[in-house]
mmCIF file with all atom_site columns, C-alpha atoms in Angstrom:
data_model
loop_
_atom_site.group_PDB
_atom_site.id
_atom_site.type_symbol
_atom_site.label_atom_id
_atom_site.label_alt_id
_atom_site.label_comp_id
_atom_site.label_asym_id
_atom_site.label_entity_id
_atom_site.label_seq_id
_atom_site.pdbx_PDB_ins_code
_atom_site.Cartn_x
_atom_site.Cartn_y
_atom_site.Cartn_z
_atom_site.occupancy
_atom_site.B_iso_or_equiv
_atom_site.pdbx_formal_charge
_atom_site.auth_seq_id
_atom_site.auth_comp_id
_atom_site.auth_asym_id
_atom_site.auth_atom_id
_atom_site.pdbx_PDB_model_num
ATOM 1   C CA . UNK A 1 1   ? -38.682 -15.562 41.837  1.00 46.00 ? 1   UNK A CA 1
ATOM 2   C CA . UNK A 1 2   ? -39.319 -13.111 39.077  1.00 54.00 ? 2   UNK A CA 1
ATOM 3   C CA . UNK A 1 3   ? -37.294 -10.351 40.705  1.00 52.00 ? 3   UNK A CA 1
ATOM 4   C CA . UNK A 1 4   ? -34.279 -12.672 41.092  1.00 56.00 ? 4   UNK A CA 1
ATOM 5   C CA . UNK A 1 5   ? -34.352 -13.482 37.349  1.00 56.00 ? 5   UNK A CA 1
ATOM 6   C CA . UNK A 1 6   ? -34.654 -9.855  36.428  1.00 64.00 ? 6   UNK A CA 1
ATOM 7   C CA . UNK A 1 7   ? -31.689 -8.850  38.631  1.00 82.00 ? 7   UNK A CA 1
ATOM 8   C CA . UNK A 1 8   ? -29.518 -11.607 37.122  1.00 81.00 ? 8   UNK A CA 1
ATOM 9   C CA . UNK A 1 9   ? -30.343 -10.353 33.613  1.00 82.00 ? 9   UNK A CA 1
ATOM 10  C CA . UNK A 1 10  ? -29.613 -6.787  34.622  1.00 85.00 ? 10  UNK A CA 1
ATOM 11  C CA . UNK A 1 11  ? -26.245 -7.776  36.070  1.00 86.00 ? 11  UNK A CA 1
ATOM 12  C CA . UNK A 1 12  ? -25.392 -9.793  32.931  1.00 85.00 ? 12  UNK A CA 1
ATOM 13  C CA . UNK A 1 13  ? -26.459 -6.875  30.708  1.00 85.00 ? 13  UNK A CA 1
ATOM 14  C CA . UNK A 1 14  ? -24.419 -4.373  32.691  1.00 88.00 ? 14  UNK A CA 1
ATOM 15  C CA . UNK A 1 15  ? -21.454 -6.766  32.680  1.00 87.00 ? 15  UNK A CA 1
ATOM 16  C CA . UNK A 1 16  ? -21.725 -7.206  28.907  1.00 89.00 ? 16  UNK A CA 1
ATOM 17  C CA . UNK A 1 17  ? -21.915 -3.426  28.386  1.00 89.00 ? 17  UNK A CA 1
ATOM 18  C CA . UNK A 1 18  ? -18.861 -2.953  30.635  1.00 90.00 ? 18  UNK A CA 1
ATOM 19  C CA . UNK A 1 19  ? -16.917 -5.615  28.684  1.00 91.00 ? 19  UNK A CA 1
ATOM 20  C CA . UNK A 1 20  ? -17.831 -3.971  25.360  1.00 92.00 ? 20  UNK A CA 1
ATOM 21  C CA . UNK A 1 21  ? -16.804 -0.583  26.765  1.00 90.00 ? 21  UNK A CA 1
ATOM 22  C CA . UNK A 1 22  ? -13.415 -1.904  27.950  1.00 91.00 ? 22  UNK A CA 1
ATOM 23  C CA . UNK A 1 23  ? -12.835 -3.668  24.600  1.00 91.00 ? 23  UNK A CA 1
ATOM 24  C CA . UNK A 1 24  ? -13.704 -0.445  22.750  1.00 89.00 ? 24  UNK A CA 1
ATOM 25  C CA . UNK A 1 25  ? -11.237 1.518   24.865  1.00 88.00 ? 25  UNK A CA 1
ATOM 26  C CA . UNK A 1 26  ? -8.477  -1.035  24.215  1.00 87.00 ? 26  UNK A CA 1
ATOM 27  C CA . UNK A 1 27  ? -9.141  -0.964  20.445  1.00 83.00 ? 27  UNK A CA 1
ATOM 28  C CA . UNK A 1 28  ? -9.237  2.831   20.472  1.00 81.00 ? 28  UNK A CA 1
ATOM 29  C CA . UNK A 1 29  ? -5.922  2.945   22.333  1.00 81.00 ? 29  UNK A CA 1
ATOM 30  C CA . UNK A 1 30  ? -4.274  0.507   19.874  1.00 75.00 ? 30  UNK A CA 1
ATOM 31  C CA . UNK A 1 31  ? -5.626  2.392   16.856  1.00 71.00 ? 31  UNK A CA 1
ATOM 32  C CA . UNK A 1 32  ? -4.484  5.758   18.203  1.00 73.00 ? 32  UNK A CA 1
ATOM 33  C CA . UNK A 1 33  ? -1.058  4.326   19.001  1.00 73.00 ? 33  UNK A CA 1
ATOM 34  C CA . UNK A 1 34  ? -0.574  2.977   15.454  1.00 67.00 ? 34  UNK A CA 1
ATOM 35  C CA . UNK A 1 35  ? -1.931  6.198   13.923  1.00 70.00 ? 35  UNK A CA 1
ATOM 36  C CA . UNK A 1 36  ? 0.414   8.197   16.161  1.00 73.00 ? 36  UNK A CA 1
ATOM 37  C CA . UNK A 1 37  ? 3.327   6.064   14.932  1.00 71.00 ? 37  UNK A CA 1
ATOM 38  C CA . UNK A 1 38  ? 2.213   6.796   11.355  1.00 72.00 ? 38  UNK A CA 1
ATOM 39  C CA . UNK A 1 39  ? 2.071   10.562  12.033  1.00 76.00 ? 39  UNK A CA 1
ATOM 40  C CA . UNK A 1 40  ? 5.503   10.527  13.665  1.00 77.00 ? 40  UNK A CA 1
ATOM 41  C CA . UNK A 1 41  ? 7.017   8.538   10.805  1.00 75.00 ? 41  UNK A CA 1
ATOM 42  C CA . UNK A 1 42  ? 5.467   10.851  8.210   1.00 78.00 ? 42  UNK A CA 1
ATOM 43  C CA . UNK A 1 43  ? 6.696   13.946  10.043  1.00 82.00 ? 43  UNK A CA 1
ATOM 44  C CA . UNK A 1 44  ? 10.277  12.627  10.315  1.00 82.00 ? 44  UNK A CA 1
ATOM 45  C CA . UNK A 1 45  ? 10.885  11.615  6.680   1.00 85.00 ? 45  UNK A CA 1
ATOM 46  C CA . UNK A 1 46  ? 13.761  13.623  5.214   1.00 87.00 ? 46  UNK A CA 1
ATOM 47  C CA . UNK A 1 47  ? 15.052  13.760  1.643   1.00 86.00 ? 47  UNK A CA 1
ATOM 48  C CA . UNK A 1 48  ? 18.569  14.639  0.561   1.00 88.00 ? 48  UNK A CA 1
ATOM 49  C CA . UNK A 1 49  ? 19.033  14.727  -3.186  1.00 88.00 ? 49  UNK A CA 1
ATOM 50  C CA . UNK A 1 50  ? 22.492  15.410  -4.530  1.00 88.00 ? 50  UNK A CA 1
ATOM 51  C CA . UNK A 1 51  ? 23.916  15.452  -8.028  1.00 88.00 ? 51  UNK A CA 1
ATOM 52  C CA . UNK A 1 52  ? 26.467  12.641  -8.370  1.00 88.00 ? 52  UNK A CA 1
ATOM 53  C CA . UNK A 1 53  ? 27.462  12.918  -12.020 1.00 87.00 ? 53  UNK A CA 1
ATOM 54  C CA . UNK A 1 54  ? 27.114  15.012  -15.121 1.00 85.00 ? 54  UNK A CA 1
ATOM 55  C CA . UNK A 1 55  ? 28.288  13.827  -18.520 1.00 87.00 ? 55  UNK A CA 1
ATOM 56  C CA . UNK A 1 56  ? 27.679  14.639  -22.119 1.00 84.00 ? 56  UNK A CA 1
ATOM 57  C CA . UNK A 1 57  ? 26.432  11.285  -23.359 1.00 77.00 ? 57  UNK A CA 1
ATOM 58  C CA . UNK A 1 58  ? 26.459  12.288  -27.038 1.00 82.00 ? 58  UNK A CA 1
ATOM 59  C CA . UNK A 1 59  ? 26.313  15.503  -29.018 1.00 85.00 ? 59  UNK A CA 1
ATOM 60  C CA . UNK A 1 60  ? 23.305  17.463  -27.776 1.00 87.00 ? 60  UNK A CA 1
ATOM 61  C CA . UNK A 1 61  ? 22.715  15.025  -24.884 1.00 90.00 ? 61  UNK A CA 1
ATOM 62  C CA . UNK A 1 62  ? 23.526  15.289  -21.193 1.00 89.00 ? 62  UNK A CA 1
ATOM 63  C CA . UNK A 1 63  ? 23.061  12.577  -18.583 1.00 90.00 ? 63  UNK A CA 1
ATOM 64  C CA . UNK A 1 64  ? 22.563  13.725  -15.011 1.00 89.00 ? 64  UNK A CA 1
ATOM 65  C CA . UNK A 1 65  ? 22.568  11.329  -12.089 1.00 90.00 ? 65  UNK A CA 1
ATOM 66  C CA . UNK A 1 66  ? 21.423  11.958  -8.543  1.00 89.00 ? 66  UNK A CA 1
ATOM 67  C CA . UNK A 1 67  ? 21.457  10.022  -5.323  1.00 90.00 ? 67  UNK A CA 1
ATOM 68  C CA . UNK A 1 68  ? 18.265  10.496  -3.343  1.00 87.00 ? 68  UNK A CA 1
ATOM 69  C CA . UNK A 1 69  ? 18.742  9.523   0.289   1.00 90.00 ? 69  UNK A CA 1
ATOM 70  C CA . UNK A 1 70  ? 15.581  9.041   2.308   1.00 89.00 ? 70  UNK A CA 1
ATOM 71  C CA . UNK A 1 71  ? 16.027  9.041   6.081   1.00 89.00 ? 71  UNK A CA 1
ATOM 72  C CA . UNK A 1 72  ? 13.427  8.034   8.653   1.00 84.00 ? 72  UNK A CA 1
ATOM 73  C CA . UNK A 1 73  ? 14.887  8.334   12.179  1.00 78.00 ? 73  UNK A CA 1
ATOM 74  C CA . UNK A 1 74  ? 12.106  6.423   13.949  1.00 75.00 ? 74  UNK A CA 1
ATOM 75  C CA . UNK A 1 75  ? 10.745  3.799   11.582  1.00 73.00 ? 75  UNK A CA 1
ATOM 76  C CA . UNK A 1 76  ? 7.672   2.552   13.444  1.00 72.00 ? 76  UNK A CA 1
ATOM 77  C CA . UNK A 1 77  ? 5.487   1.192   10.624  1.00 74.00 ? 77  UNK A CA 1
ATOM 78  C CA . UNK A 1 78  ? 6.319   -0.501  7.271   1.00 79.00 ? 78  UNK A CA 1
ATOM 79  C CA . UNK A 1 79  ? 6.748   2.157   4.568   1.00 82.00 ? 79  UNK A CA 1
ATOM 80  C CA . UNK A 1 80  ? 7.102   2.093   0.781   1.00 85.00 ? 80  UNK A CA 1
ATOM 81  C CA . UNK A 1 81  ? 7.904   5.023   -1.484  1.00 85.00 ? 81  UNK A CA 1
ATOM 82  C CA . UNK A 1 82  ? 7.397   6.077   -5.096  1.00 84.00 ? 82  UNK A CA 1
ATOM 83  C CA . UNK A 1 83  ? 9.092   9.179   -6.500  1.00 79.00 ? 83  UNK A CA 1
ATOM 84  C CA . UNK A 1 84  ? 6.450   10.883  -8.608  1.00 74.00 ? 84  UNK A CA 1
ATOM 85  C CA . UNK A 1 85  ? 6.404   13.795  -10.974 1.00 81.00 ? 85  UNK A CA 1
ATOM 86  C CA . UNK A 1 86  ? 9.789   15.374  -10.467 1.00 86.00 ? 86  UNK A CA 1
ATOM 87  C CA . UNK A 1 87  ? 10.932  18.353  -12.470 1.00 88.00 ? 87  UNK A CA 1
ATOM 88  C CA . UNK A 1 88  ? 14.308  19.822  -13.242 1.00 89.00 ? 88  UNK A CA 1
ATOM 89  C CA . UNK A 1 89  ? 14.178  23.648  -13.321 1.00 89.00 ? 89  UNK A CA 1
ATOM 90  C CA . UNK A 1 90  ? 16.179  26.755  -12.714 1.00 88.00 ? 90  UNK A CA 1
ATOM 91  C CA . UNK A 1 91  ? 15.822  27.844  -9.105  1.00 86.00 ? 91  UNK A CA 1
ATOM 92  C CA . UNK A 1 92  ? 13.777  30.870  -10.131 1.00 87.00 ? 92  UNK A CA 1
ATOM 93  C CA . UNK A 1 93  ? 11.489  28.403  -11.990 1.00 86.00 ? 93  UNK A CA 1
ATOM 94  C CA . UNK A 1 94  ? 11.764  30.418  -15.214 1.00 88.00 ? 94  UNK A CA 1
ATOM 95  C CA . UNK A 1 95  ? 13.446  27.557  -17.138 1.00 88.00 ? 95  UNK A CA 1
ATOM 96  C CA . UNK A 1 96  ? 11.935  24.060  -17.182 1.00 88.00 ? 96  UNK A CA 1
ATOM 97  C CA . UNK A 1 97  ? 14.347  21.301  -18.230 1.00 88.00 ? 97  UNK A CA 1
ATOM 98  C CA . UNK A 1 98  ? 12.165  18.231  -18.008 1.00 86.00 ? 98  UNK A CA 1
ATOM 99  C CA . UNK A 1 99  ? 9.503   16.197  -16.267 1.00 85.00 ? 99  UNK A CA 1
ATOM 100 C CA . UNK A 1 100 ? 10.217  12.689  -15.003 1.00 82.00 ? 100 UNK A CA 1
ATOM 101 C CA . UNK A 1 101 ? 8.557   10.012  -12.928 1.00 76.00 ? 101 UNK A CA 1
ATOM 102 C CA . UNK A 1 102 ? 9.521   6.728   -11.343 1.00 72.00 ? 102 UNK A CA 1
ATOM 103 C CA . UNK A 1 103 ? 6.018   6.143   -10.002 1.00 63.00 ? 103 UNK A CA 1
ATOM 104 C CA . UNK A 1 104 ? 5.804   2.553   -11.158 1.00 67.00 ? 104 UNK A CA 1
ATOM 105 C CA . UNK A 1 105 ? 8.737   1.578   -8.909  1.00 75.00 ? 105 UNK A CA 1
ATOM 106 C CA . UNK A 1 106 ? 7.898   1.015   -5.249  1.00 82.00 ? 106 UNK A CA 1
ATOM 107 C CA . UNK A 1 107 ? 10.829  1.027   -2.839  1.00 85.00 ? 107 UNK A CA 1
ATOM 108 C CA . UNK A 1 108 ? 10.620  -0.431  0.661   1.00 85.00 ? 108 UNK A CA 1
ATOM 109 C CA . UNK A 1 109 ? 12.163  2.075   3.049   1.00 85.00 ? 109 UNK A CA 1
ATOM 110 C CA . UNK A 1 110 ? 14.536  1.336   5.881   1.00 86.00 ? 110 UNK A CA 1
ATOM 111 C CA . UNK A 1 111 ? 15.979  3.912   8.285   1.00 88.00 ? 111 UNK A CA 1
ATOM 112 C CA . UNK A 1 112 ? 18.264  5.148   5.466   1.00 91.00 ? 112 UNK A CA 1
ATOM 113 C CA . UNK A 1 113 ? 17.543  4.268   1.850   1.00 89.00 ? 113 UNK A CA 1
ATOM 114 C CA . UNK A 1 114 ? 19.527  5.447   -1.173  1.00 90.00 ? 114 UNK A CA 1
ATOM 115 C CA . UNK A 1 115 ? 17.796  5.674   -4.528  1.00 87.00 ? 115 UNK A CA 1
ATOM 116 C CA . UNK A 1 116 ? 19.715  6.338   -7.758  1.00 88.00 ? 116 UNK A CA 1
ATOM 117 C CA . UNK A 1 117 ? 17.967  8.669   -10.225 1.00 86.00 ? 117 UNK A CA 1
ATOM 118 C CA . UNK A 1 118 ? 18.895  9.588   -13.762 1.00 87.00 ? 118 UNK A CA 1
ATOM 119 C CA . UNK A 1 119 ? 17.727  12.015  -16.430 1.00 87.00 ? 119 UNK A CA 1
ATOM 120 C CA . UNK A 1 120 ? 18.752  12.337  -20.067 1.00 88.00 ? 120 UNK A CA 1
ATOM 121 C CA . UNK A 1 121 ? 18.393  15.845  -21.445 1.00 89.00 ? 121 UNK A CA 1
ATOM 122 C CA . UNK A 1 122 ? 18.482  16.380  -25.189 1.00 90.00 ? 122 UNK A CA 1
ATOM 123 C CA . UNK A 1 123 ? 17.414  18.808  -27.861 1.00 88.00 ? 123 UNK A CA 1
ATOM 124 C CA . UNK A 1 124 ? 16.007  22.134  -26.591 1.00 90.00 ? 124 UNK A CA 1
ATOM 125 C CA . UNK A 1 125 ? 16.372  21.035  -22.952 1.00 89.00 ? 125 UNK A CA 1
ATOM 126 C CA . UNK A 1 126 ? 20.085  20.329  -23.523 1.00 89.00 ? 126 UNK A CA 1
ATOM 127 C CA . UNK A 1 127 ? 20.526  23.821  -24.994 1.00 89.00 ? 127 UNK A CA 1
ATOM 128 C CA . UNK A 1 128 ? 18.731  25.390  -22.008 1.00 90.00 ? 128 UNK A CA 1
ATOM 129 C CA . UNK A 1 129 ? 20.920  23.353  -19.668 1.00 88.00 ? 129 UNK A CA 1
ATOM 130 C CA . UNK A 1 130 ? 24.087  24.550  -21.422 1.00 87.00 ? 130 UNK A CA 1
ATOM 131 C CA . UNK A 1 131 ? 22.961  28.176  -21.090 1.00 87.00 ? 131 UNK A CA 1
ATOM 132 C CA . UNK A 1 132 ? 22.237  27.736  -17.387 1.00 86.00 ? 132 UNK A CA 1
ATOM 133 C CA . UNK A 1 133 ? 25.562  25.962  -16.924 1.00 84.00 ? 133 UNK A CA 1
ATOM 134 C CA . UNK A 1 134 ? 27.451  28.807  -18.631 1.00 83.00 ? 134 UNK A CA 1
ATOM 135 C CA . UNK A 1 135 ? 25.705  31.287  -16.323 1.00 80.00 ? 135 UNK A CA 1
ATOM 136 C CA . UNK A 1 136 ? 26.640  29.132  -13.285 1.00 73.00 ? 136 UNK A CA 1
ATOM 137 C CA . UNK A 1 137 ? 23.019  29.030  -12.229 1.00 74.00 ? 137 UNK A CA 1
ATOM 138 C CA . UNK A 1 138 ? 21.740  26.776  -9.526  1.00 84.00 ? 138 UNK A CA 1
ATOM 139 C CA . UNK A 1 139 ? 19.192  24.171  -10.553 1.00 88.00 ? 139 UNK A CA 1
ATOM 140 C CA . UNK A 1 140 ? 16.181  22.904  -8.658  1.00 88.00 ? 140 UNK A CA 1
ATOM 141 C CA . UNK A 1 141 ? 15.179  19.257  -8.372  1.00 88.00 ? 141 UNK A CA 1
ATOM 142 C CA . UNK A 1 142 ? 11.494  19.615  -7.548  1.00 87.00 ? 142 UNK A CA 1
ATOM 143 C CA . UNK A 1 143 ? 9.323   16.576  -7.000  1.00 87.00 ? 143 UNK A CA 1
ATOM 144 C CA . UNK A 1 144 ? 6.752   14.713  -5.011  1.00 87.00 ? 144 UNK A CA 1
ATOM 145 C CA . UNK A 1 145 ? 7.024   11.362  -3.302  1.00 87.00 ? 145 UNK A CA 1
ATOM 146 C CA . UNK A 1 146 ? 4.094   9.089   -2.556  1.00 87.00 ? 146 UNK A CA 1
ATOM 147 C CA . UNK A 1 147 ? 4.659   7.325   0.725   1.00 86.00 ? 147 UNK A CA 1
ATOM 148 C CA . UNK A 1 148 ? 2.563   4.251   1.507   1.00 86.00 ? 148 UNK A CA 1
ATOM 149 C CA . UNK A 1 149 ? 2.188   3.111   5.102   1.00 81.00 ? 149 UNK A CA 1
ATOM 150 C CA . UNK A 1 150 ? 0.854   -0.262  6.179   1.00 78.00 ? 150 UNK A CA 1
ATOM 151 C CA . UNK A 1 151 ? -1.328  0.265   9.217   1.00 72.00 ? 151 UNK A CA 1
ATOM 152 C CA . UNK A 1 152 ? -3.620  -2.215  10.967  1.00 69.00 ? 152 UNK A CA 1
ATOM 153 C CA . UNK A 1 153 ? -6.601  -0.358  9.422   1.00 71.00 ? 153 UNK A CA 1
ATOM 154 C CA . UNK A 1 154 ? -5.148  -0.735  5.904   1.00 76.00 ? 154 UNK A CA 1
ATOM 155 C CA . UNK A 1 155 ? -2.783  1.127   3.628   1.00 81.00 ? 155 UNK A CA 1
ATOM 156 C CA . UNK A 1 156 ? -2.504  4.914   3.898   1.00 81.00 ? 156 UNK A CA 1
ATOM 157 C CA . UNK A 1 157 ? -0.958  6.973   1.065   1.00 86.00 ? 157 UNK A CA 1
ATOM 158 C CA . UNK A 1 158 ? 0.416   10.476  1.474   1.00 87.00 ? 158 UNK A CA 1
ATOM 159 C CA . UNK A 1 159 ? 2.290   12.773  -0.902  1.00 89.00 ? 159 UNK A CA 1
ATOM 160 C CA . UNK A 1 160 ? 5.211   14.766  0.423   1.00 87.00 ? 160 UNK A CA 1
ATOM 161 C CA . UNK A 1 161 ? 7.630   17.150  -1.321  1.00 88.00 ? 161 UNK A CA 1
ATOM 162 C CA . UNK A 1 162 ? 11.151  16.068  -2.313  1.00 86.00 ? 162 UNK A CA 1
ATOM 163 C CA . UNK A 1 163 ? 13.266  19.037  -3.386  1.00 87.00 ? 163 UNK A CA 1
ATOM 164 C CA . UNK A 1 164 ? 16.916  19.966  -3.617  1.00 88.00 ? 164 UNK A CA 1
ATOM 165 C CA . UNK A 1 165 ? 19.097  22.561  -5.272  1.00 88.00 ? 165 UNK A CA 1
ATOM 166 C CA . UNK A 1 166 ? 22.510  22.062  -6.841  1.00 86.00 ? 166 UNK A CA 1
ATOM 167 C CA . UNK A 1 167 ? 24.986  23.845  -9.068  1.00 82.00 ? 167 UNK A CA 1
ATOM 168 C CA . UNK A 1 168 ? 26.191  22.195  -12.251 1.00 77.00 ? 168 UNK A CA 1
ATOM 169 C CA . UNK A 1 169 ? 29.924  21.915  -12.737 1.00 73.00 ? 169 UNK A CA 1
ATOM 170 C CA . UNK A 1 170 ? 31.297  24.494  -15.149 1.00 68.00 ? 170 UNK A CA 1
ATOM 171 C CA . UNK A 1 171 ? 33.200  23.497  -18.252 1.00 63.00 ? 171 UNK A CA 1
ATOM 172 C CA . UNK A 1 172 ? 36.494  24.160  -16.432 1.00 60.00 ? 172 UNK A CA 1
ATOM 173 C CA . UNK A 1 173 ? 35.617  21.685  -13.635 1.00 56.00 ? 173 UNK A CA 1
ATOM 174 C CA . UNK A 1 174 ? 36.858  18.151  -13.968 1.00 42.00 ? 174 UNK A CA 1
ATOM 175 C CA . UNK A 1 175 ? 33.592  16.400  -13.061 1.00 48.00 ? 175 UNK A CA 1
ATOM 176 C CA . UNK A 1 176 ? 31.945  16.830  -9.697  1.00 47.00 ? 176 UNK A CA 1
#
């Protein structure tokens, strides 16, 4: 009788270990699938930042506006974005025109999301901008974006670059 009890316990133990093993494999598969979706989404994020307007707001002040378009071809997980620490510089990085951030604003991303951005340059930065404009130099919009993904394991945050170059209209141009 003792051997029958022992064999039943062994079978139950082996069955329990097999069930735990199968459950672990299923959870591992689901986790890897969601992490793979996260990696694919992160890899496919694209930024297009273009200057939409330039105006002299007042004497010694210029207002520049951009449209940042964020495109994610295969949106597989919920994503939010913050544009952090962006700089306006000459393309050779010798002239720095300002540091900006919109980090306190979180934007839920869809396949294509447009984000308006604005900078007001005044004082010494306005004078530098006028010199660069007279020289017809190209400017660099250089920034970082924090992207926040909601995964089953929790929120994952990654920083990715968001850069673009553009040429300011010259004084002879009628706008953009």
